[in-house]
mmCIF file of C-alpha atoms and ligand atoms in Angstrom:
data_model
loop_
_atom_site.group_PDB
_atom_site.id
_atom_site.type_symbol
_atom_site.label_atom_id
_atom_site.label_comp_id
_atom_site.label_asym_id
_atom_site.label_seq_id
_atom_site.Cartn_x
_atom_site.Cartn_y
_atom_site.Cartn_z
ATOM 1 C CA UNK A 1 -26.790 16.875 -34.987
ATOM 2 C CA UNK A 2 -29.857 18.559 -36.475
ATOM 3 C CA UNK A 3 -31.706 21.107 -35.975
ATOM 4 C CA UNK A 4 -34.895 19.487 -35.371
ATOM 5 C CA UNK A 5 -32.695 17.628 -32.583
ATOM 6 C CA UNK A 6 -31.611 20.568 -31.138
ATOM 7 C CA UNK A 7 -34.841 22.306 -30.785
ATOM 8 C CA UNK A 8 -36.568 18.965 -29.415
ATOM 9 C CA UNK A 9 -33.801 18.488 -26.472
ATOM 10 C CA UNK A 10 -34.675 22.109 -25.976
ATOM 11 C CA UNK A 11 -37.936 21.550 -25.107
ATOM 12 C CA UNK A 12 -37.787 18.928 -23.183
ATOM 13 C CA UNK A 13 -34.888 19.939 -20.820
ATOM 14 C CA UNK A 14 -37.832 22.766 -20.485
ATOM 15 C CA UNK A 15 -39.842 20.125 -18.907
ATOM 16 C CA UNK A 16 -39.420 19.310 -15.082
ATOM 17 C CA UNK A 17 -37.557 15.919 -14.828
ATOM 18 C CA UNK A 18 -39.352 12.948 -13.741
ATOM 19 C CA UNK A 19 -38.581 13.070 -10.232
ATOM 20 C CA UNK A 20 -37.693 9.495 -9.264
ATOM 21 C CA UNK A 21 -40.344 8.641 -5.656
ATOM 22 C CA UNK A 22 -39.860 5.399 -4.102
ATOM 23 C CA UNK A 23 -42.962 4.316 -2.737
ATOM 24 C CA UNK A 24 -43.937 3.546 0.853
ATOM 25 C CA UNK A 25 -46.297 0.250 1.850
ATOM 26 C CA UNK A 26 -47.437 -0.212 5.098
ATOM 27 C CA UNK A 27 -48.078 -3.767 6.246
ATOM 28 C CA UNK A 28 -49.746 -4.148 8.839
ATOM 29 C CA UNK A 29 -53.094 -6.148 11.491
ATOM 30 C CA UNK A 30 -55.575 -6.050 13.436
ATOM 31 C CA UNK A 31 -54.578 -8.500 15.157
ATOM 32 C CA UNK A 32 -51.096 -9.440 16.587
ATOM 33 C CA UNK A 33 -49.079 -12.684 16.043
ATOM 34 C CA UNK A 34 -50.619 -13.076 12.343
ATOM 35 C CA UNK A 35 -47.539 -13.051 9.987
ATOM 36 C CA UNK A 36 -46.781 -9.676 8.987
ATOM 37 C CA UNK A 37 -43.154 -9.933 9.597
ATOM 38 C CA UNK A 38 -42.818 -12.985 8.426
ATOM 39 C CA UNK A 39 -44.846 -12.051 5.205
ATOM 40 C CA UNK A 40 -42.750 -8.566 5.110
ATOM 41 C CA UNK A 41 -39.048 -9.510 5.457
ATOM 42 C CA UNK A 42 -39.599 -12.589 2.901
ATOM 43 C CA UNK A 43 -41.680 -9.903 0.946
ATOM 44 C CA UNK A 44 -38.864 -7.496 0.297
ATOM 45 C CA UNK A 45 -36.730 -10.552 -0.551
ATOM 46 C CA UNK A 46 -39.135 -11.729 -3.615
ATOM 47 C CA UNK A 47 -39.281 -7.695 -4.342
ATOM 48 C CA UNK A 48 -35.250 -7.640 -4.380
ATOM 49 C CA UNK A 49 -35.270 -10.926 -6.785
ATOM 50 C CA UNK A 50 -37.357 -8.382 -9.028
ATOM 51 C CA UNK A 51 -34.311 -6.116 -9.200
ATOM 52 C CA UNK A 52 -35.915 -3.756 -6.794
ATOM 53 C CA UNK A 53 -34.054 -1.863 -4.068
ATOM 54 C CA UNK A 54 -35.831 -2.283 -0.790
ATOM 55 C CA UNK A 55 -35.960 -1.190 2.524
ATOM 56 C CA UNK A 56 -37.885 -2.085 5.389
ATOM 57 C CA UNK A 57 -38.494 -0.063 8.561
ATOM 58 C CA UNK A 58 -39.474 -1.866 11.631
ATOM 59 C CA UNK A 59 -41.883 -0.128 12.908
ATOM 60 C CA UNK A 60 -42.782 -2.520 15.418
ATOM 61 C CA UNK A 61 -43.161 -0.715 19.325
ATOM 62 C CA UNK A 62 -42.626 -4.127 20.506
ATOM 63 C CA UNK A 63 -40.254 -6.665 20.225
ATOM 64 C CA UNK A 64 -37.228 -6.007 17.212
ATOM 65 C CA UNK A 65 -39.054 -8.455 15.087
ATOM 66 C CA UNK A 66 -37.424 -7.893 11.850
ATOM 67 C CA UNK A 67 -34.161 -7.848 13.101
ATOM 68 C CA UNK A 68 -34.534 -11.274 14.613
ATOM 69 C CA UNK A 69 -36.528 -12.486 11.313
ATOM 70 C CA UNK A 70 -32.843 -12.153 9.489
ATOM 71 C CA UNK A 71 -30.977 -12.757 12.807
ATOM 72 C CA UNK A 72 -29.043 -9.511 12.989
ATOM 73 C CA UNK A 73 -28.084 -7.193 15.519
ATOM 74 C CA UNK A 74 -28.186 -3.917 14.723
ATOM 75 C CA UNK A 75 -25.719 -1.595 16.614
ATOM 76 C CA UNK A 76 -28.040 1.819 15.947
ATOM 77 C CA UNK A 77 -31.827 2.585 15.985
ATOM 78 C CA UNK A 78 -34.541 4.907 14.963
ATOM 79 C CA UNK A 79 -33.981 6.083 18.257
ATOM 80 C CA UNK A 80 -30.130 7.247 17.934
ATOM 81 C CA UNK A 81 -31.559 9.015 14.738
ATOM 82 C CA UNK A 82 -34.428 10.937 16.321
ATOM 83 C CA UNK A 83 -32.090 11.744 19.326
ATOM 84 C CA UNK A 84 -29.938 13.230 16.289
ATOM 85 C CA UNK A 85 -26.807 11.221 17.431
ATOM 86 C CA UNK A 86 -26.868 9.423 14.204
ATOM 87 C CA UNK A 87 -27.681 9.670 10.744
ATOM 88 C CA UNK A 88 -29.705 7.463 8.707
ATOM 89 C CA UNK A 89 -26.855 5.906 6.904
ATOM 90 C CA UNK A 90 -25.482 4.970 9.847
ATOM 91 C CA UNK A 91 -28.492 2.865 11.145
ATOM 92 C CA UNK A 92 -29.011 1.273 7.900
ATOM 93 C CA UNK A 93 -28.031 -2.424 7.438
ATOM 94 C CA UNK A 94 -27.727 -4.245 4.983
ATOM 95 C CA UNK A 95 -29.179 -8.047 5.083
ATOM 96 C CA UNK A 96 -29.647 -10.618 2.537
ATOM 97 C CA UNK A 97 -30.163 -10.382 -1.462
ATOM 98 C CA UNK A 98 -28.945 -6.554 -0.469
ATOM 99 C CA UNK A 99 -31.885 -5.719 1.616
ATOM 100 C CA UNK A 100 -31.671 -2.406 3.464
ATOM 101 C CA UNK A 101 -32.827 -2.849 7.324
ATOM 102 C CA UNK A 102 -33.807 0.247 9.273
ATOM 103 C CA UNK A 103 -33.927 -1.452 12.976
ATOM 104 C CA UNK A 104 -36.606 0.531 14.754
ATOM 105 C CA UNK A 105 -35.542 -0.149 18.672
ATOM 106 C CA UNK A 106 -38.091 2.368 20.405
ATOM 107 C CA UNK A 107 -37.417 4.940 18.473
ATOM 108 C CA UNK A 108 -40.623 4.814 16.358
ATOM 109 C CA UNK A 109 -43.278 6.232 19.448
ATOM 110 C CA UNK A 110 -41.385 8.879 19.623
ATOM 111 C CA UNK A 111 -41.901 9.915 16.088
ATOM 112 C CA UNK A 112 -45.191 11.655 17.801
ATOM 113 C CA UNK A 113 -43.641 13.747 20.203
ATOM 114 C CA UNK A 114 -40.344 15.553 18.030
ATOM 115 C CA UNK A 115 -40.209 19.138 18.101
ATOM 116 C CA UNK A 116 -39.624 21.091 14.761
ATOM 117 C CA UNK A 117 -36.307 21.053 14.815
ATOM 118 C CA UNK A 118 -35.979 16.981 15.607
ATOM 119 C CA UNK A 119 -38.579 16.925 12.881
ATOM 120 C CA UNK A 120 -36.418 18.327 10.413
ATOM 121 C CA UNK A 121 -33.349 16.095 10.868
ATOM 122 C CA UNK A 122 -35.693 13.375 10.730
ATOM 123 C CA UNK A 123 -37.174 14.296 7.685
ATOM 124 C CA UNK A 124 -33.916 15.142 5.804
ATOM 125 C CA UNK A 125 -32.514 11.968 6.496
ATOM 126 C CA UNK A 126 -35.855 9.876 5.657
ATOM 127 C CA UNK A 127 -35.614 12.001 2.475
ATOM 128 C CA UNK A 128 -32.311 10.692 2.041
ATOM 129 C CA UNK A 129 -33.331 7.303 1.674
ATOM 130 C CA UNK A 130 -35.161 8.067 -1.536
ATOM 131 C CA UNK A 131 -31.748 7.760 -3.800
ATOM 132 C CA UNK A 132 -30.985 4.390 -2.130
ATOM 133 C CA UNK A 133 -34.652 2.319 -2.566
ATOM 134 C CA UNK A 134 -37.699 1.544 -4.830
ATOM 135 C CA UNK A 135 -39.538 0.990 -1.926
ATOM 136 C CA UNK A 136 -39.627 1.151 1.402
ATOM 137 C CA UNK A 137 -41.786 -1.393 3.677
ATOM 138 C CA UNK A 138 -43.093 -0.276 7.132
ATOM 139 C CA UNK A 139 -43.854 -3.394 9.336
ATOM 140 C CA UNK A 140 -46.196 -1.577 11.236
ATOM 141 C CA UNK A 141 -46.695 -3.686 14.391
ATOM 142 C CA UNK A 142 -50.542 -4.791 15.136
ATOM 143 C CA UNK A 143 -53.421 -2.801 15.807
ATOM 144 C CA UNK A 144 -55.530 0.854 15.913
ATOM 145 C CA UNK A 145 -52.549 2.589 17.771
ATOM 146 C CA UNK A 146 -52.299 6.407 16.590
ATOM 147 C CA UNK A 147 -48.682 5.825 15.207
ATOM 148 C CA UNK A 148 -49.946 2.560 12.907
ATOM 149 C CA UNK A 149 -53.037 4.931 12.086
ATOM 150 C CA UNK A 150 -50.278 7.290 10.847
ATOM 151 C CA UNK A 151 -47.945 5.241 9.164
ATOM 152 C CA UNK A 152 -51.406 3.780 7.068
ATOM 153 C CA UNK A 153 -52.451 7.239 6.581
ATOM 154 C CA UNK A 154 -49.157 8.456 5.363
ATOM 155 C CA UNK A 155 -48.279 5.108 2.916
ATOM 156 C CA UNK A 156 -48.730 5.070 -0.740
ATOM 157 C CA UNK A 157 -50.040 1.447 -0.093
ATOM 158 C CA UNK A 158 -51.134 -0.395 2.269
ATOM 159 C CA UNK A 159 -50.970 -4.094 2.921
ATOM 160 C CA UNK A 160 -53.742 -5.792 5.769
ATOM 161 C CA UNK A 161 -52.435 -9.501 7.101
ATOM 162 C CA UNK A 162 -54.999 -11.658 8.578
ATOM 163 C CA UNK A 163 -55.421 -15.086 9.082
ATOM 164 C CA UNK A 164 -58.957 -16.738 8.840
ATOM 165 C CA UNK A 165 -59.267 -16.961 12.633
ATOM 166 C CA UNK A 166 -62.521 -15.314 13.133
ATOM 167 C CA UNK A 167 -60.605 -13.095 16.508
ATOM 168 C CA UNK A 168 -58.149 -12.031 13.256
ATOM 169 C CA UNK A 169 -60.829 -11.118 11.096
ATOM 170 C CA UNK A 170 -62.582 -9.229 13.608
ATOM 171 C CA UNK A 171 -59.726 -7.173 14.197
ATOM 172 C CA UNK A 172 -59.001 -6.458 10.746
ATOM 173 C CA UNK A 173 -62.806 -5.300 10.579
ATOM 174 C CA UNK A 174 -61.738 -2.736 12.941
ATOM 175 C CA UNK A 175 -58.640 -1.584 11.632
ATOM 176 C CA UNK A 176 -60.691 -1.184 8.248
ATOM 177 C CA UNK A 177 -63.453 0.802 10.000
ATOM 178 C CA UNK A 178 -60.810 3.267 11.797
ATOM 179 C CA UNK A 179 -58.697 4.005 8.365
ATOM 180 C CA UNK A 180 -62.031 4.466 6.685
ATOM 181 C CA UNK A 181 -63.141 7.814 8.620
ATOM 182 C CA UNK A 182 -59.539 8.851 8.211
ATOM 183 C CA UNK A 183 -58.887 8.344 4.596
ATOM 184 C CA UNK A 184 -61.480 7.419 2.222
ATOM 185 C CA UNK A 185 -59.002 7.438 -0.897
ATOM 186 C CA UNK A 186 -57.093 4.592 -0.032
ATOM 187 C CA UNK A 187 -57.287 1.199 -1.055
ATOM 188 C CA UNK A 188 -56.100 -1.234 1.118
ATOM 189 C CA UNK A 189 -54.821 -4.795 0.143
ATOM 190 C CA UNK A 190 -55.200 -7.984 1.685
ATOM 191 C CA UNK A 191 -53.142 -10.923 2.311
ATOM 192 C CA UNK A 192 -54.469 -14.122 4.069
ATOM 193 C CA UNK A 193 -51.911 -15.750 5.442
ATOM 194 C CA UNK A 194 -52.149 -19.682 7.008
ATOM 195 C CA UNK A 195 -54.542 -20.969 5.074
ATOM 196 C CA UNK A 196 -54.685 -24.476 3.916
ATOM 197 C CA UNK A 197 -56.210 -23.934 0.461
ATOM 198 C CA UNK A 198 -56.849 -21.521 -2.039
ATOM 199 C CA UNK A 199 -60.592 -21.500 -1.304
ATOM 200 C CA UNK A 200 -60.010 -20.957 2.081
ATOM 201 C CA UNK A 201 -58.419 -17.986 1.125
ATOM 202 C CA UNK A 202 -60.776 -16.473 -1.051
ATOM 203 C CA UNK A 203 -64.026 -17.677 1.305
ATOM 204 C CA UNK A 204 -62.285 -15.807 4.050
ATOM 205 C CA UNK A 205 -61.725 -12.630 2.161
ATOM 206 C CA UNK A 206 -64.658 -12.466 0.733
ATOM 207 C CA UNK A 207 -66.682 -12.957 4.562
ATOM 208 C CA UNK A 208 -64.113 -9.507 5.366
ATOM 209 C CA UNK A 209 -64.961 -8.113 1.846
ATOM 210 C CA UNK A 210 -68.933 -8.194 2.873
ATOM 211 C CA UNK A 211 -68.792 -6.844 5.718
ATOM 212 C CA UNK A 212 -66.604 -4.011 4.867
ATOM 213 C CA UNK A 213 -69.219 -3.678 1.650
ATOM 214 C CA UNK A 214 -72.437 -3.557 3.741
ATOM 215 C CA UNK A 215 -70.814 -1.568 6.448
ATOM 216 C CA UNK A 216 -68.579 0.758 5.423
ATOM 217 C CA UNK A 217 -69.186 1.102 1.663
ATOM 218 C CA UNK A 218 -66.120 0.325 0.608
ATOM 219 C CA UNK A 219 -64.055 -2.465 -1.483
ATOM 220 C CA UNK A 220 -60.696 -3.901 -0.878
ATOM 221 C CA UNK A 221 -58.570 -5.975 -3.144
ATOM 222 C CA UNK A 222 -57.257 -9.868 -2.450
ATOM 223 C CA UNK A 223 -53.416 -8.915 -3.043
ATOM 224 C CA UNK A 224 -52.465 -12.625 -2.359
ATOM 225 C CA UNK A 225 -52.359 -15.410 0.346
ATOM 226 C CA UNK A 226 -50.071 -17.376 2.042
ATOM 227 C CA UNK A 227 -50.124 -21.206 2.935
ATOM 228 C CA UNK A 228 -49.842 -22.688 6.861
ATOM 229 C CA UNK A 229 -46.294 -23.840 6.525
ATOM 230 C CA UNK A 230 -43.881 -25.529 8.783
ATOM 231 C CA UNK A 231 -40.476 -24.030 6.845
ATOM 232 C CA UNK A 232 -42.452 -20.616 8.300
ATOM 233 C CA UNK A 233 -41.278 -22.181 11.745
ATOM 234 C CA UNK A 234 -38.433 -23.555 11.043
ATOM 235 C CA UNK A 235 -37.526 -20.606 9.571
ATOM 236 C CA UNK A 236 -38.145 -18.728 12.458
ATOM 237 C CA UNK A 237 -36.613 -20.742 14.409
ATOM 238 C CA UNK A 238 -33.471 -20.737 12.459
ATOM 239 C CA UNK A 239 -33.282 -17.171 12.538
ATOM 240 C CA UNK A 240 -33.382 -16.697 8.600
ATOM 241 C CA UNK A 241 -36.229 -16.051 6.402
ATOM 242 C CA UNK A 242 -37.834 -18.701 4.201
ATOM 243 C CA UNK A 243 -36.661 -16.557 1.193
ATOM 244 C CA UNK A 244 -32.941 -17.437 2.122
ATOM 245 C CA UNK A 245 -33.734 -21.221 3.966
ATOM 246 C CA UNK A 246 -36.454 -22.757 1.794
ATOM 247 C CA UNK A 247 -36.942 -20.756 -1.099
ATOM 248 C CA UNK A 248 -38.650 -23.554 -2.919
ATOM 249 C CA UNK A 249 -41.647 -23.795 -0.079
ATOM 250 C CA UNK A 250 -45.137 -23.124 -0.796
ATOM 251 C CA UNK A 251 -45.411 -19.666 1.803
ATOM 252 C CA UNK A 252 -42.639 -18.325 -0.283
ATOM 253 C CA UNK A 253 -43.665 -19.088 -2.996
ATOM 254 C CA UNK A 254 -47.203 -17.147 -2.276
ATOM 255 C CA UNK A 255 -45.170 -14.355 -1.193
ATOM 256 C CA UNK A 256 -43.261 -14.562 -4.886
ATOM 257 C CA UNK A 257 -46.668 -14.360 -6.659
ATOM 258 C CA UNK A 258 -47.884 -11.420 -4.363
ATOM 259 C CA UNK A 259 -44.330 -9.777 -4.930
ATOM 260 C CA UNK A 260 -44.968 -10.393 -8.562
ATOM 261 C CA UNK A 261 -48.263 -8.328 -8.407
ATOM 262 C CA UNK A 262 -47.027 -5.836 -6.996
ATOM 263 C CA UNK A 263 -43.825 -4.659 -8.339
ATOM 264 C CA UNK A 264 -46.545 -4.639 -11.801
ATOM 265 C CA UNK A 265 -48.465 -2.391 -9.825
ATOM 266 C CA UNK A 266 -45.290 -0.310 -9.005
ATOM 267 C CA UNK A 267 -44.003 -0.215 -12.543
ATOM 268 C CA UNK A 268 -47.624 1.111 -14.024
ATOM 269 C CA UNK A 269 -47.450 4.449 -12.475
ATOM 270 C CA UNK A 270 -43.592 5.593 -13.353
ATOM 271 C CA UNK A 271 -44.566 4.729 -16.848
ATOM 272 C CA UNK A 272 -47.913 6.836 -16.854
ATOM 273 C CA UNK A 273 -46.221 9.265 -15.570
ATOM 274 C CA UNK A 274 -43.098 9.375 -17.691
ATOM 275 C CA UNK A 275 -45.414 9.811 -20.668
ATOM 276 C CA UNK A 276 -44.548 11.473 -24.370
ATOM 277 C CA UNK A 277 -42.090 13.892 -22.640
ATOM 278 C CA UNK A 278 -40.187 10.862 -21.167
ATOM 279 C CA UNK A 279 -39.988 9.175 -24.024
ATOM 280 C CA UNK A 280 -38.661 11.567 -25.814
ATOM 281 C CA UNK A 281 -36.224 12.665 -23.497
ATOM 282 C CA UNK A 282 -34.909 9.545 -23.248
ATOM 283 C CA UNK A 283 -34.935 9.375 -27.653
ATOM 284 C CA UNK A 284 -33.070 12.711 -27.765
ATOM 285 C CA UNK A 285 -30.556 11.197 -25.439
ATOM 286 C CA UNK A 286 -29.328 9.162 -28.356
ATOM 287 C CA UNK A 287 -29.678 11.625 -31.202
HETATM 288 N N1 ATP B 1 -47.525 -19.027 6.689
HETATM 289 C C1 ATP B 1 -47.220 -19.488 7.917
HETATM 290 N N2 ATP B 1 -47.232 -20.826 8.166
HETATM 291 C C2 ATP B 1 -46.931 -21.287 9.402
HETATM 292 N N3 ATP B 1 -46.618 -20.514 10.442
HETATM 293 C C3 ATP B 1 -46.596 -19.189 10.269
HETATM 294 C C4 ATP B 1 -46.882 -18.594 8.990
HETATM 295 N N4 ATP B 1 -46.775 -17.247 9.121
HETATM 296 C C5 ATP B 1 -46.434 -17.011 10.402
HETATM 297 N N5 ATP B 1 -46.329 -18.175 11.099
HETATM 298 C C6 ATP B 1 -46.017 -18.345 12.540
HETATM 299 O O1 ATP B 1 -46.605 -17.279 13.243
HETATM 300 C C7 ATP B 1 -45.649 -16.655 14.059
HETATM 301 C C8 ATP B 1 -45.917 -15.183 14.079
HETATM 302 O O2 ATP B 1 -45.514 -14.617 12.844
HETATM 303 P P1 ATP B 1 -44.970 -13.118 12.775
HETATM 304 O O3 ATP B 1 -43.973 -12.854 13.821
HETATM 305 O O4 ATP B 1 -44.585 -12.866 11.376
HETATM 306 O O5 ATP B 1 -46.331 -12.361 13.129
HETATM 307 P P2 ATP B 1 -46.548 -10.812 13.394
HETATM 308 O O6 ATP B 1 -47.875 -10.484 12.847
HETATM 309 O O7 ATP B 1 -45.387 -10.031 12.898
HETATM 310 O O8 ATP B 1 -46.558 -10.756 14.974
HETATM 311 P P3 ATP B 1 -46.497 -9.442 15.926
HETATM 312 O O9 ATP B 1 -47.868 -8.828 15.838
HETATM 313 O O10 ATP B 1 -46.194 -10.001 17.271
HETATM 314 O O11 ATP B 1 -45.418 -8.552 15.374
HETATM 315 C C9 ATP B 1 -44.287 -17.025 13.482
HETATM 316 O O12 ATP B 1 -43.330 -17.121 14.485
HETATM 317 C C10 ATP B 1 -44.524 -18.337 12.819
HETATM 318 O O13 ATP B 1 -44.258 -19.372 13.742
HETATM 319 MG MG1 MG B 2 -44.128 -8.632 13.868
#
């Protein structure tokens, strides 16, 4: 070993490490009934095919929808872990392509009312979850509710499904307008999902896209769409995502090319990041 060597893994054991963060999207509506769990579970399956470890969080107050999306059901909730009865490794499941499942039973509205110390376990064991995914994908449930305001807020990313229905776009418009006077930073990406053609797709973002221009100043970003079709219902119906059941349909294969997108996006930033002192970590490794 040399000197030079030495001196070099010196330094940069000096440095602070590159502290692996997986990174949290939101997907959410305006309106209800428009996709997003569909779009979300078969999302984190395209992500997993990408050699990316995913979770998803249903943050639905509703209905379990992502549990029923993969046809599972879960023994433990978000609610036994903010009760503190169990820990987050003991709601996890595990579906398909090694999917991680966090069923969210009606645990999530209660996120709002924890006291400190039910904050704390809660926090530890979310942070726990950051050694076991890439990412982890919050299917928000519809609408301007102050929990799916906080869940955008709080997200590294944030996903908006609509459909072109004008009642969907409408609602979207709204969502939009109350994230705006929250958080001007954040970019938020749009899927258009049930649409019968590409220009439909990019005709209906852009009517969102001026409105949100003229209105509230701001631009978004067309992350992908997602064609009207029936293996969505059958899928549905079958109780297992088009990911698994028709892997070779057109939705899925939208949701591939968004998935595509947007582990790139997730790869740019690590790498920025990582930088000179990274890379030479990593070369002194081998010295
Ligand atoms: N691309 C598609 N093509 C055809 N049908 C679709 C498509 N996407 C969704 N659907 C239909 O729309 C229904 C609603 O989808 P989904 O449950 O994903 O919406 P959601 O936004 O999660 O609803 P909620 O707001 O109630 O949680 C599905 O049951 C399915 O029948
Ligand atoms: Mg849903």
């Amino acid at each position: 070993m040399s000197d030079q060597a030495t001196v070099l893994r010196e330094l940069a054991s000096r440095q602070a490490p590159l502290k692996h963060k997986m990174r949290v999207i939101s997907v959410t509506s305006g309106k209800g009934g428009v996709g997003k769990t569909n779009f979300t579970v078969n999302l984190a399956l395209a992500l997993a095919d990408y050699g990316l470890r995913v979770i998803i969080m249903d943050g639905d107050l509703g209905l379990a929808n992502v549990d029923i999306a993969f046809g599972i059901t879960p023994r433990y909730t978000m609610e036994h872990l903010l009760a503190g009865e169990k820990s987050i490794e003991e709601i996890l499941m595990t579906g398909p392509k090694g999917v991680g499942i966090l069923p969210g039973g009606s645990g999530i509205q209660e996120l709002a009312n924890l006291d400190r110390t039910q904050l704390l376990h809660v926090l530890s064991n979310l942070g726990r979850l950051e050694k076991l995914a890439d990412i982890l994908i919050i299917d928000t449930g519809a609408g301007l509710g102050h929990i799916v305001l906080n869940f955008l807020r709080a997200s590294d990313d944030v996903i908006l499904v609509t459909t072109p229905e004008p009642t969907a776009l409408t609602d979207a418009y709204g969502l939009l307008k109350a994230l705006r006077l929250e958080r001007q930073d954040l970019q938020v990406n749009i899927v258009i999902n049930k649409v019968h053609s590409e220009g439909e797709a990019r005709a209906t973002y852009e009517r969102l896209e001026t409105a949100v221009q003229k209105f509230l100043k701001e631009s978004l970003n067309l992350l992908g769409w997602v064609y009207e079709d029936q293996s969505v219902v059958r899928a549905v119906m079958k109780q297992e995502p088009i990911g698994i059941s028709y892997p070779e349909s057109s939705a899925y294969r939208c949701i591939q090319w968004v998935a595509a997108s947007l582990s790139g996006l997730y790869l740019q930033a690590p790498r920025q990041v990582k930088g000179i002192r990274g890379f030479l970590s990593s070369l002194l490794k081998n010295l």
